[in-house]
XYZ file of C-alpha atoms in Angstrom:
586
model
C 64.301 -14.520 -29.890
C 61.918 -12.003 -31.358
C 62.999 -8.395 -31.435
C 60.737 -5.670 -30.070
C 59.806 -4.684 -33.629
C 58.808 -8.254 -34.456
C 56.786 -8.667 -31.262
C 54.841 -5.460 -31.941
C 54.561 -5.781 -35.719
C 50.847 -6.519 -35.366
C 50.249 -2.810 -34.650
C 51.222 -1.863 -38.191
C 53.181 1.233 -39.153
C 50.585 3.962 -39.601
C 47.234 3.294 -38.000
C 44.907 5.670 -36.102
C 46.960 5.181 -32.933
C 50.225 6.208 -34.601
C 48.601 9.201 -36.296
C 47.118 10.447 -33.014
C 50.401 10.145 -31.110
C 52.248 11.706 -34.055
C 50.010 14.779 -33.927
C 50.032 15.217 -30.147
C 53.769 14.714 -29.704
C 54.577 17.020 -32.618
C 52.322 19.701 -31.157
C 54.361 19.761 -27.929
C 57.369 20.968 -29.948
C 55.725 24.103 -31.422
C 56.472 26.354 -28.383
C 60.140 25.394 -28.555
C 60.368 26.987 -31.991
C 59.430 30.469 -30.840
C 60.721 30.421 -27.252
C 64.288 29.413 -28.132
C 64.738 32.236 -30.655
C 62.481 34.837 -29.026
C 65.541 36.890 -28.048
C 65.869 37.879 -31.718
C 63.104 40.399 -30.967
C 62.952 40.554 -27.168
C 66.599 41.611 -26.988
C 66.958 43.512 -30.263
C 68.735 46.875 -29.969
C 66.646 49.882 -31.042
C 68.266 52.971 -32.498
C 69.442 55.104 -29.595
C 71.637 57.975 -28.499
C 72.553 59.722 -25.268
C 69.780 61.586 -23.514
C 70.544 65.241 -24.140
C 71.150 67.562 -21.173
C 68.335 69.686 -19.784
C 69.946 72.872 -21.043
C 69.490 71.710 -24.643
C 65.669 71.729 -24.250
C 65.489 68.499 -26.267
C 65.556 65.826 -23.608
C 62.630 63.945 -25.097
C 61.164 63.327 -28.487
C 63.071 63.954 -31.712
C 65.753 66.617 -31.211
C 66.463 69.072 -33.920
C 69.281 68.486 -36.356
C 71.115 71.535 -34.984
C 71.003 70.251 -31.404
C 72.169 66.771 -32.410
C 75.077 68.126 -34.422
C 76.119 70.316 -31.486
C 75.736 67.708 -28.744
C 76.556 64.312 -30.295
C 79.955 63.398 -31.765
C 80.120 61.700 -35.147
C 81.469 58.146 -35.555
C 82.215 55.986 -38.572
C 80.245 52.706 -38.655
C 80.529 50.386 -41.675
C 82.018 53.236 -43.697
C 79.199 55.659 -42.865
C 79.161 58.659 -40.536
C 76.576 58.421 -37.760
C 75.899 60.043 -34.405
C 77.587 58.427 -31.427
C 75.401 56.105 -29.369
C 77.542 56.091 -26.249
C 79.010 59.592 -25.860
C 77.907 63.212 -26.043
C 79.592 66.589 -25.877
C 79.949 68.031 -22.425
C 78.059 71.290 -21.847
C 79.290 73.843 -19.335
C 76.137 75.110 -17.674
C 77.647 78.477 -16.779
C 78.649 79.140 -20.402
C 75.238 78.442 -21.938
C 74.183 76.208 -24.777
C 75.890 78.189 -27.538
C 79.280 77.803 -25.916
C 79.233 74.040 -25.962
C 82.665 72.617 -25.224
C 84.079 69.932 -27.482
C 84.904 67.631 -24.570
C 82.995 64.322 -24.584
C 81.372 62.419 -21.759
C 79.433 59.157 -21.446
C 75.642 59.057 -21.358
C 75.360 60.120 -17.735
C 71.663 60.926 -18.105
C 70.755 57.678 -19.835
C 69.604 57.073 -23.387
C 66.759 57.929 -25.714
C 65.483 54.952 -27.753
C 63.689 55.088 -31.066
C 60.158 53.671 -31.052
C 59.965 53.317 -34.835
C 60.347 49.525 -34.610
C 59.763 48.590 -30.961
C 57.766 50.089 -28.128
C 60.173 48.369 -25.746
C 62.689 45.527 -25.552
C 64.701 44.246 -22.617
C 67.552 46.360 -24.012
C 65.606 49.623 -23.683
C 64.030 48.429 -20.416
C 67.347 47.968 -18.619
C 69.754 50.029 -20.821
C 71.753 47.048 -22.141
C 73.847 49.233 -24.445
C 77.335 50.746 -24.622
C 79.299 49.513 -21.583
C 76.474 47.050 -20.884
C 76.108 45.812 -24.470
C 77.613 42.455 -23.457
C 74.463 41.740 -21.444
C 72.325 41.279 -24.569
C 74.141 38.216 -25.962
C 74.887 37.085 -22.406
C 71.129 36.841 -21.758
C 70.828 34.336 -24.594
C 73.922 32.508 -23.356
C 72.309 32.190 -19.903
C 69.319 30.485 -21.536
C 71.584 28.041 -23.346
C 73.552 27.485 -20.145
C 70.247 26.349 -18.638
C 69.736 24.133 -21.674
C 73.193 22.695 -21.033
C 72.339 21.847 -17.428
C 68.968 20.485 -18.532
C 70.718 18.239 -21.031
C 72.844 16.796 -18.237
C 70.009 15.979 -15.841
C 67.036 15.379 -18.137
C 68.548 12.374 -19.880
C 69.262 10.626 -16.597
C 65.829 11.506 -15.200
C 64.135 10.309 -18.387
C 65.986 6.990 -18.408
C 65.236 6.499 -14.708
C 61.701 7.863 -14.238
C 60.300 7.714 -17.742
C 60.037 9.833 -20.896
C 56.502 11.079 -20.222
C 57.228 12.540 -16.772
C 60.176 14.557 -18.074
C 58.258 15.688 -21.164
C 55.402 17.270 -19.216
C 57.581 18.365 -16.319
C 59.791 20.340 -18.706
C 56.765 21.938 -20.384
C 55.306 22.977 -17.018
C 58.601 24.462 -15.848
C 59.001 26.427 -19.073
C 55.449 27.808 -18.947
C 55.371 28.834 -15.290
C 58.736 30.576 -15.368
C 58.033 32.371 -18.659
C 54.929 33.889 -17.068
C 57.048 34.842 -14.041
C 59.447 36.734 -16.302
C 56.704 39.252 -17.076
C 57.022 40.645 -13.554
C 60.835 40.803 -13.568
C 61.930 44.096 -11.938
C 65.562 43.677 -13.005
C 67.711 42.179 -15.717
C 69.410 39.910 -13.166
C 66.140 38.248 -12.123
C 65.104 37.958 -15.771
C 68.317 36.020 -16.481
C 67.887 33.711 -13.475
C 64.392 32.770 -14.622
C 65.609 32.419 -18.207
C 68.226 29.913 -17.060
C 65.581 27.572 -15.614
C 63.371 28.089 -18.670
C 66.266 26.665 -20.661
C 66.322 23.633 -18.353
C 62.636 23.016 -19.017
C 62.891 23.627 -22.765
C 65.536 21.009 -23.482
C 63.953 18.489 -21.084
C 60.719 18.780 -23.032
C 62.395 18.559 -26.435
C 64.710 15.595 -25.839
C 62.052 13.588 -23.973
C 59.534 14.160 -26.792
C 62.138 13.160 -29.368
C 63.090 9.924 -27.622
C 59.507 9.042 -26.701
C 58.404 9.334 -30.325
C 61.446 7.406 -31.551
C 60.511 4.516 -29.276
C 56.754 4.572 -29.869
C 56.861 4.480 -33.669
C 58.062 1.843 -36.086
C 60.815 2.445 -38.608
C 58.910 4.508 -41.174
C 56.905 6.329 -38.506
C 60.094 7.107 -36.595
C 61.687 8.793 -39.601
C 58.524 10.764 -40.353
C 58.192 11.882 -36.734
C 61.805 12.947 -36.236
C 61.884 14.901 -39.497
C 58.433 16.001 -40.611
C 56.809 15.854 -37.166
C 59.334 17.430 -34.807
C 61.198 19.643 -37.257
C 58.202 21.106 -39.061
C 56.491 21.717 -35.711
C 59.607 23.535 -34.523
C 59.715 25.511 -37.784
C 56.009 26.382 -37.455
C 56.693 27.745 -33.993
C 59.661 29.658 -35.387
C 57.400 31.077 -38.130
C 54.910 32.310 -35.533
C 57.622 34.355 -33.819
C 58.057 37.108 -36.473
C 54.290 37.223 -37.073
C 53.585 37.836 -33.380
C 56.537 40.222 -33.033
C 55.366 42.267 -36.020
C 52.011 43.056 -34.397
C 53.158 43.130 -30.763
C 56.056 45.554 -30.263
C 56.196 45.540 -26.436
C 58.415 42.777 -25.041
C 56.186 41.905 -22.082
C 53.040 41.584 -24.188
C 54.961 39.573 -26.783
C 56.276 37.174 -24.147
C 52.783 36.785 -22.669
C 51.339 36.019 -26.124
C 53.998 33.387 -26.757
C 53.604 31.702 -23.354
C 49.840 31.409 -22.782
C 49.195 28.766 -25.507
C 51.405 26.305 -23.616
C 48.647 25.897 -20.997
C 46.617 24.069 -23.656
C 49.030 21.115 -23.460
C 47.870 19.993 -19.991
C 45.117 17.624 -21.312
C 47.665 15.787 -23.460
C 48.905 14.007 -20.331
C 45.956 11.616 -20.681
C 46.554 10.936 -24.391
C 50.337 10.512 -24.684
C 51.540 7.140 -23.269
C 54.831 6.119 -21.710
C 57.367 4.292 -23.907
C 56.761 0.494 -23.849
C 60.431 0.004 -24.772
C 61.487 1.878 -21.641
C 58.969 -0.009 -19.501
C 60.421 -3.312 -20.706
C 63.953 -2.283 -19.768
C 62.582 -1.557 -16.275
C 60.921 -4.968 -16.092
C 57.413 -3.455 -16.162
C 55.995 -5.938 -18.641
C 52.360 -5.615 -17.571
C 52.346 -1.836 -18.047
C 53.974 -2.170 -21.464
C 51.339 -4.697 -22.535
C 48.494 -2.455 -21.340
C 49.777 0.392 -23.532
C 50.288 -1.837 -26.573
C 46.866 -3.488 -26.203
C 45.237 -0.054 -25.993
C 47.110 0.895 -29.160
C 45.950 -2.307 -30.854
C 42.347 -1.588 -29.875
C 42.570 1.913 -31.364
C 43.955 0.425 -34.582
C 41.027 -1.994 -34.732
C 43.053 -5.066 -33.771
C 41.774 -7.699 -31.353
C 44.658 -9.349 -29.524
C 43.948 -12.817 -28.156
C 47.102 -13.562 -26.189
C 50.095 -12.058 -24.393
C 52.468 -9.927 -26.412
C 55.521 -10.812 -24.339
C 56.514 -14.041 -22.627
C 56.225 -13.372 -18.889
C 57.619 -16.773 -17.885
C 61.053 -15.226 -17.720
C 59.967 -12.387 -15.469
C 60.386 -14.308 -12.198
C 63.943 -13.177 -11.677
C 65.207 -11.570 -8.525
C 64.223 -7.875 -8.598
C 67.525 -6.984 -7.013
C 69.472 -8.630 -9.802
C 67.262 -7.038 -12.446
C 68.133 -3.542 -11.248
C 71.659 -4.265 -10.038
C 73.290 -2.569 -13.010
C 71.938 0.984 -13.028
C 73.094 2.699 -16.180
C 74.960 5.991 -15.840
C 76.762 8.391 -18.163
C 79.906 6.300 -17.661
C 78.282 3.693 -19.903
C 78.722 6.147 -22.797
C 82.495 5.519 -22.633
C 82.595 1.956 -21.286
C 83.930 0.414 -24.527
C 86.181 1.923 -27.169
C 83.405 1.710 -29.775
C 80.775 3.649 -27.835
C 83.498 5.980 -26.553
C 84.621 6.914 -30.080
C 81.026 7.372 -31.194
C 80.384 9.628 -28.210
C 83.493 11.801 -28.726
C 82.786 12.366 -32.424
C 79.103 12.988 -31.770
C 79.882 15.608 -29.117
C 82.044 17.610 -31.522
C 79.582 17.344 -34.414
C 76.649 18.428 -32.249
C 78.603 21.417 -30.930
C 79.527 22.553 -34.458
C 75.914 22.145 -35.635
C 74.664 24.287 -32.750
C 77.181 27.055 -33.447
C 76.226 27.105 -37.118
C 72.475 26.940 -36.590
C 72.054 29.358 -33.694
C 74.854 31.663 -34.801
C 73.102 32.215 -38.137
C 69.592 32.312 -36.620
C 70.514 34.952 -34.034
C 72.251 36.946 -36.779
C 68.867 37.816 -38.349
C 68.800 41.461 -37.104
C 72.265 42.049 -38.606
C 71.265 40.862 -42.068
C 70.395 43.228 -44.881
C 66.667 44.017 -45.091
C 63.691 43.920 -42.739
C 64.312 41.665 -39.675
C 60.701 40.411 -39.621
C 60.873 39.304 -43.260
C 64.338 37.801 -42.788
C 63.206 35.857 -39.716
C 60.078 34.566 -41.445
C 62.091 33.570 -44.545
C 64.557 31.747 -42.313
C 61.714 29.880 -40.597
C 59.932 29.077 -43.868
C 63.155 27.682 -45.322
C 63.321 25.275 -42.372
C 59.956 23.786 -43.344
C 61.242 23.102 -46.861
C 64.467 21.675 -45.449
C 62.522 19.342 -43.139
C 60.577 17.877 -46.064
C 63.804 17.364 -48.024
C 65.470 15.730 -45.014
C 62.478 13.426 -44.549
C 62.861 12.217 -48.123
C 66.640 11.867 -47.822
C 66.398 9.910 -44.578
C 64.170 7.339 -46.258
C 66.539 6.597 -49.133
C 70.059 7.724 -48.209
C 72.778 6.630 -45.762
C 72.762 8.693 -42.583
C 76.422 9.643 -42.412
C 76.685 10.616 -46.084
C 73.668 12.916 -45.882
C 74.835 14.463 -42.606
C 78.353 15.055 -43.926
C 77.025 16.560 -47.163
C 74.823 19.078 -45.340
C 77.649 20.099 -43.002
C 80.093 20.535 -45.878
C 77.521 22.546 -47.852
C 76.861 24.882 -44.936
C 80.528 25.325 -44.072
C 81.589 25.789 -47.689
C 79.003 28.519 -48.284
C 80.061 30.393 -45.143
C 83.707 30.263 -46.235
C 82.694 31.527 -49.685
C 81.123 34.727 -48.283
C 84.516 36.341 -47.695
C 85.063 36.496 -51.461
C 81.751 38.302 -52.135
C 82.030 42.146 -52.296
C 80.311 43.876 -49.386
C 78.228 45.903 -51.861
C 76.384 42.734 -52.954
C 74.300 42.447 -49.791
C 71.534 40.485 -51.515
C 74.024 37.812 -52.617
C 75.437 37.611 -49.084
C 71.921 37.245 -47.663
C 71.127 34.413 -50.093
C 74.373 32.623 -49.205
C 73.596 33.018 -45.500
C 70.159 31.484 -46.059
C 71.748 28.535 -47.888
C 74.271 28.108 -45.077
C 71.485 28.302 -42.512
C 69.479 25.678 -44.450
C 72.470 23.326 -44.517
C 72.995 23.781 -40.778
C 69.277 23.177 -40.175
C 69.354 19.958 -42.210
C 72.453 18.690 -40.409
C 71.010 19.574 -37.013
C 67.813 17.711 -37.918
C 69.568 14.587 -39.158
C 72.062 14.374 -36.302
C 69.213 13.974 -33.801
C 67.907 10.976 -35.744
C 71.382 9.623 -36.445
C 72.431 9.754 -32.786
C 69.190 8.198 -31.529
C 69.868 5.244 -33.841
C 73.510 4.952 -32.779
C 72.814 4.586 -29.037
C 71.049 1.537 -27.525
C 67.777 1.796 -25.626
C 69.344 1.405 -22.176
C 71.378 4.629 -22.593
C 69.651 6.305 -25.540
C 68.226 9.203 -23.591
C 71.515 9.705 -21.747
C 73.382 9.555 -25.059
C 71.139 12.170 -26.602
C 71.349 14.181 -23.393
C 75.165 14.171 -23.529
C 75.165 15.141 -27.202
C 72.624 17.835 -26.523
C 74.859 19.038 -23.688
C 77.737 19.432 -26.151
C 75.505 21.264 -28.589
C 74.530 23.669 -25.813
C 78.163 24.537 -25.268
C 78.066 25.584 -28.904
C 74.779 27.411 -28.442
C 76.168 29.270 -25.409
C 78.995 30.522 -27.632
C 76.765 31.200 -30.667
C 75.312 34.582 -29.506
C 78.824 35.968 -29.519
C 79.321 34.827 -33.114
C 76.237 36.880 -33.990
C 77.645 39.710 -31.826
C 80.993 39.430 -33.662
C 79.262 39.892 -37.027
C 78.594 43.531 -36.113
C 82.357 44.102 -35.857
C 83.912 41.577 -38.259
C 81.459 39.494 -40.252
C 84.244 37.860 -42.292
C 85.984 36.495 -39.183
C 82.699 35.204 -37.743
C 81.765 33.378 -40.958
C 85.275 31.923 -41.393
C 85.207 30.495 -37.861
C 81.714 29.019 -38.269
C 82.499 27.689 -41.747
C 85.692 25.969 -40.605
C 83.892 24.235 -37.740
C 81.118 23.025 -40.041
C 83.556 21.635 -42.634
C 85.617 19.842 -39.964
C 82.517 18.268 -38.419
C 81.356 17.139 -41.873
C 84.627 15.255 -42.349
C 84.413 13.648 -38.895
C 80.858 12.483 -39.595
C 82.217 10.059 -42.196
C 83.889 8.098 -39.396
C 80.635 7.232 -37.618
C 78.848 3.873 -38.120
C 76.038 3.674 -40.656
C 72.584 3.034 -39.183
C 70.389 3.152 -42.281
C 68.197 0.037 -42.573
C 69.544 -1.272 -39.254
C 67.335 -2.152 -36.245
C 67.644 -0.056 -33.092
C 70.155 -1.591 -30.646
C 68.767 -2.449 -27.216
C 71.989 -2.979 -25.220
C 75.527 -1.611 -25.579
C 76.948 -4.834 -27.053
C 74.563 -4.490 -30.024
C 75.944 -1.126 -31.206
C 77.280 -0.837 -34.744
C 81.092 -0.791 -35.019
C 82.916 2.363 -36.080
C 83.509 2.763 -39.805
C 85.444 5.133 -42.036
C 84.942 6.800 -45.381
C 86.720 3.985 -47.198
C 84.780 1.140 -45.577
C 83.011 -0.960 -48.142
C 79.277 -1.349 -48.090
C 79.760 -5.067 -47.559
C 81.693 -4.535 -44.338
C 79.055 -2.140 -43.064
C 76.282 -4.681 -43.256
C 75.345 -6.183 -39.941
C 73.253 -9.173 -39.082
C 69.940 -8.428 -37.415
C 70.188 -7.893 -33.698
C 68.845 -10.468 -31.298
C 67.921 -10.072 -27.678
C 69.809 -13.262 -26.891
C 73.035 -12.625 -24.981
C 75.440 -15.521 -24.798
C 77.883 -16.228 -22.026
C 80.726 -15.360 -24.367
C 79.244 -11.882 -24.999
C 78.899 -11.307 -21.287
C 82.333 -12.490 -20.247
C 84.251 -11.285 -23.305
C 82.588 -8.155 -24.639
C 84.025 -6.103 -27.462
C 87.256 -4.154 -27.156
C 88.513 -6.248 -24.245
C 86.286 -4.585 -21.652
C 85.115 -7.317 -19.291
C 81.895 -7.134 -17.344
C 80.448 -9.640 -14.918
C 77.293 -11.580 -15.741
C 75.427 -9.726 -13.041
C 76.275 -6.386 -14.696
C 74.242 -7.337 -17.734
C 71.622 -9.432 -16.018
C 69.084 -6.646 -15.928
C 69.514 -5.990 -19.667
C 69.428 -9.672 -20.589
C 66.450 -10.657 -18.488
C 64.425 -7.624 -19.552
C 64.996 -8.514 -23.192
C 64.204 -12.180 -22.627
C 60.677 -11.078 -21.948
C 60.092 -10.862 -25.688
C 58.154 -13.935 -26.695
C 59.932 -16.708 -28.550
C 56.840 -18.605 -29.476
C 55.335 -18.137 -32.891
C 51.893 -18.233 -31.335
C 52.722 -16.205 -28.226
C 50.816 -13.239 -29.520
C 47.983 -14.340 -31.824
C 45.811 -11.538 -33.028
C 43.011 -10.860 -35.459
C 42.826 -7.822 -37.711
C 39.498 -6.065 -37.695
C 40.971 -2.992 -39.286
C 44.508 -2.170 -40.357
C 45.422 1.125 -41.972
C 48.879 1.296 -43.471
C-alpha cells in the first residue's frame, strides 16, 4: 500500500502552493508572540509609595525630601536603604505635622505611582501592590489556566471538527475578548476575560502547528515548525517591547496589539483543511479537491484519482464506530510511557521558558532592551534549531538543549551578585536553551503521535506545559526575594527533563505514523542505532495486528476498522494517480 507521502509526492516539497500556505499559516502565529508575554509590560510594577496625608501638603506630585523622610519609614531591599512602599508614619492631626509620631500604618489613602516609565499599568489601575501584590502574577496564571483548559478541549475539537475551524475560532475568540478587556471596570472582570483569551490563544497555536505539520512534506514540515512558527512567534515577541516603548498606557498598548488580528479574517479562504485529517474521517472527495487545487497552483495537471475510492463503500457506522478519545493516549504501554515522559518534559520546558521570559523586569538594565534582546535571541535560536532538526537526532538535540539551559541556571548561584552583567548573559543563554528545547519538543511530539490522535496528543502535552506556565509567574515573583532558589529549582527541573528525553523513541528520518500500532517503540540512551531503525510504515493492517496488538492490549477488529478502512483509501496501483508536470519548483 502506498503511504500518504507516496500518494501525494507529485506535489513536490516546495512549490508555490507550499510557499503560500507557509506564509499564511506562519502569519497567524505572530499575535501569539506579543499577547502571551504582554503582561511583562501591562502588569509591570511602577515605583510607588503610600499617598501622603493631607496635612503634609504633598499628596500629589513629587514630595520634598524632608516630607518623605518624615512620613515614610526606611527599609532594606537588596542591601540598599529605600523608602517603604507599603507603610507610612502615622500623623496625629491634633499635634500638627512637626510632631509626627513614629507609629506606622498601612497605605490607608492609597498609593502614588511614578510615571517615569509608565503612564499606567493594570497594577497602578487597580492598586495590585503590597497586600494585593499576589494579584499581578496571579493575573498571568489565570491566562495560563485558560491555556490549560484550551489545551484540553481544543485537541479534541480539532480532531473531531477539523484543524481549520479551531484555528480561526481560537483567533476570533482571542481578538474579541482582548478588545473587551479595554472596557474592564475591575481587575476581576479583566481576569475572567483573560482566562478565555488563553483558551483562544492555545487553540489557535496548536491547530496551526498541527495543520502545517500535516499539509507539508518532510522538509517543509521541519521548516514550518522551526523557521515558520518559531520565527513568527519571535517576531511578535520583538514587536512587544517596541510598541510598549512608545505606548506607555496599558489600554492603548492592548488596543494596538489587538487590532492587527482583524486582518486575519480573509485568510479563511486561503488556508485549507488538512487532507490527512479528511482521510481519517473518510472524506476522500474533499481531500482530493484540496490536493488537486494544490497541484494546479504548483503547475501540475493531474489526470486521475489520487486515492483509490473502491474501498470507500464500507458501512459508515463501522467507519466511525471507534471514536478516538484521550484514553487512546494510554491504551498501550508504549504510547502510555511516551505520554508520561512527554508530559513531564513539556511542563519543565514551560517553567524554564516562561519563568525566564517573565523575569525580564527583574533583570539588570533597561526592561525594553532586555525584552527585545530576549526576543531577538529567539530568532537566532530558531534558525539554529531548523538546521539541527535537519541533520541531528531529535532526542539528542532536545536533551542537549535542556541540559544546557538547566546547567547554566545552576551555575548562576556561584557567580557573585556584583557581576550583574555576567548573570544577565547566563540568563540569556539559559533562556535560549529553554527556547530551543520548547521549539524542538513541539516537532518531536508531533512526530511521536499518530495522525488519529496527534492533535489530542499535542493538546495533552500542551496541557501539561500550561501547568508549568501557570506556576512560572511565581518563579519570576520568587526572583525578587530569592533569585538563587528560583534558578536552582528551574535548573534542576530542566536537567531532569533532559535526562528523561533520552528515553523517548527517535523519530528522525522516520515517516509519520497514521495509527497507534505504527508508533515507534520506546528506546533508551544505550540503544544502538541499529535497533532504532524501523521499517517504513504501511497502511496495511493485518489480522494479527488487530487481534494481537503490542504490549498484550487486545482490541476487536471493529475498533480499528475506521482506521484501517480510511487508510486503505490510499491507492495501491502504480497508475492510480498519473500526472504531468507543467511546472515543478523544488
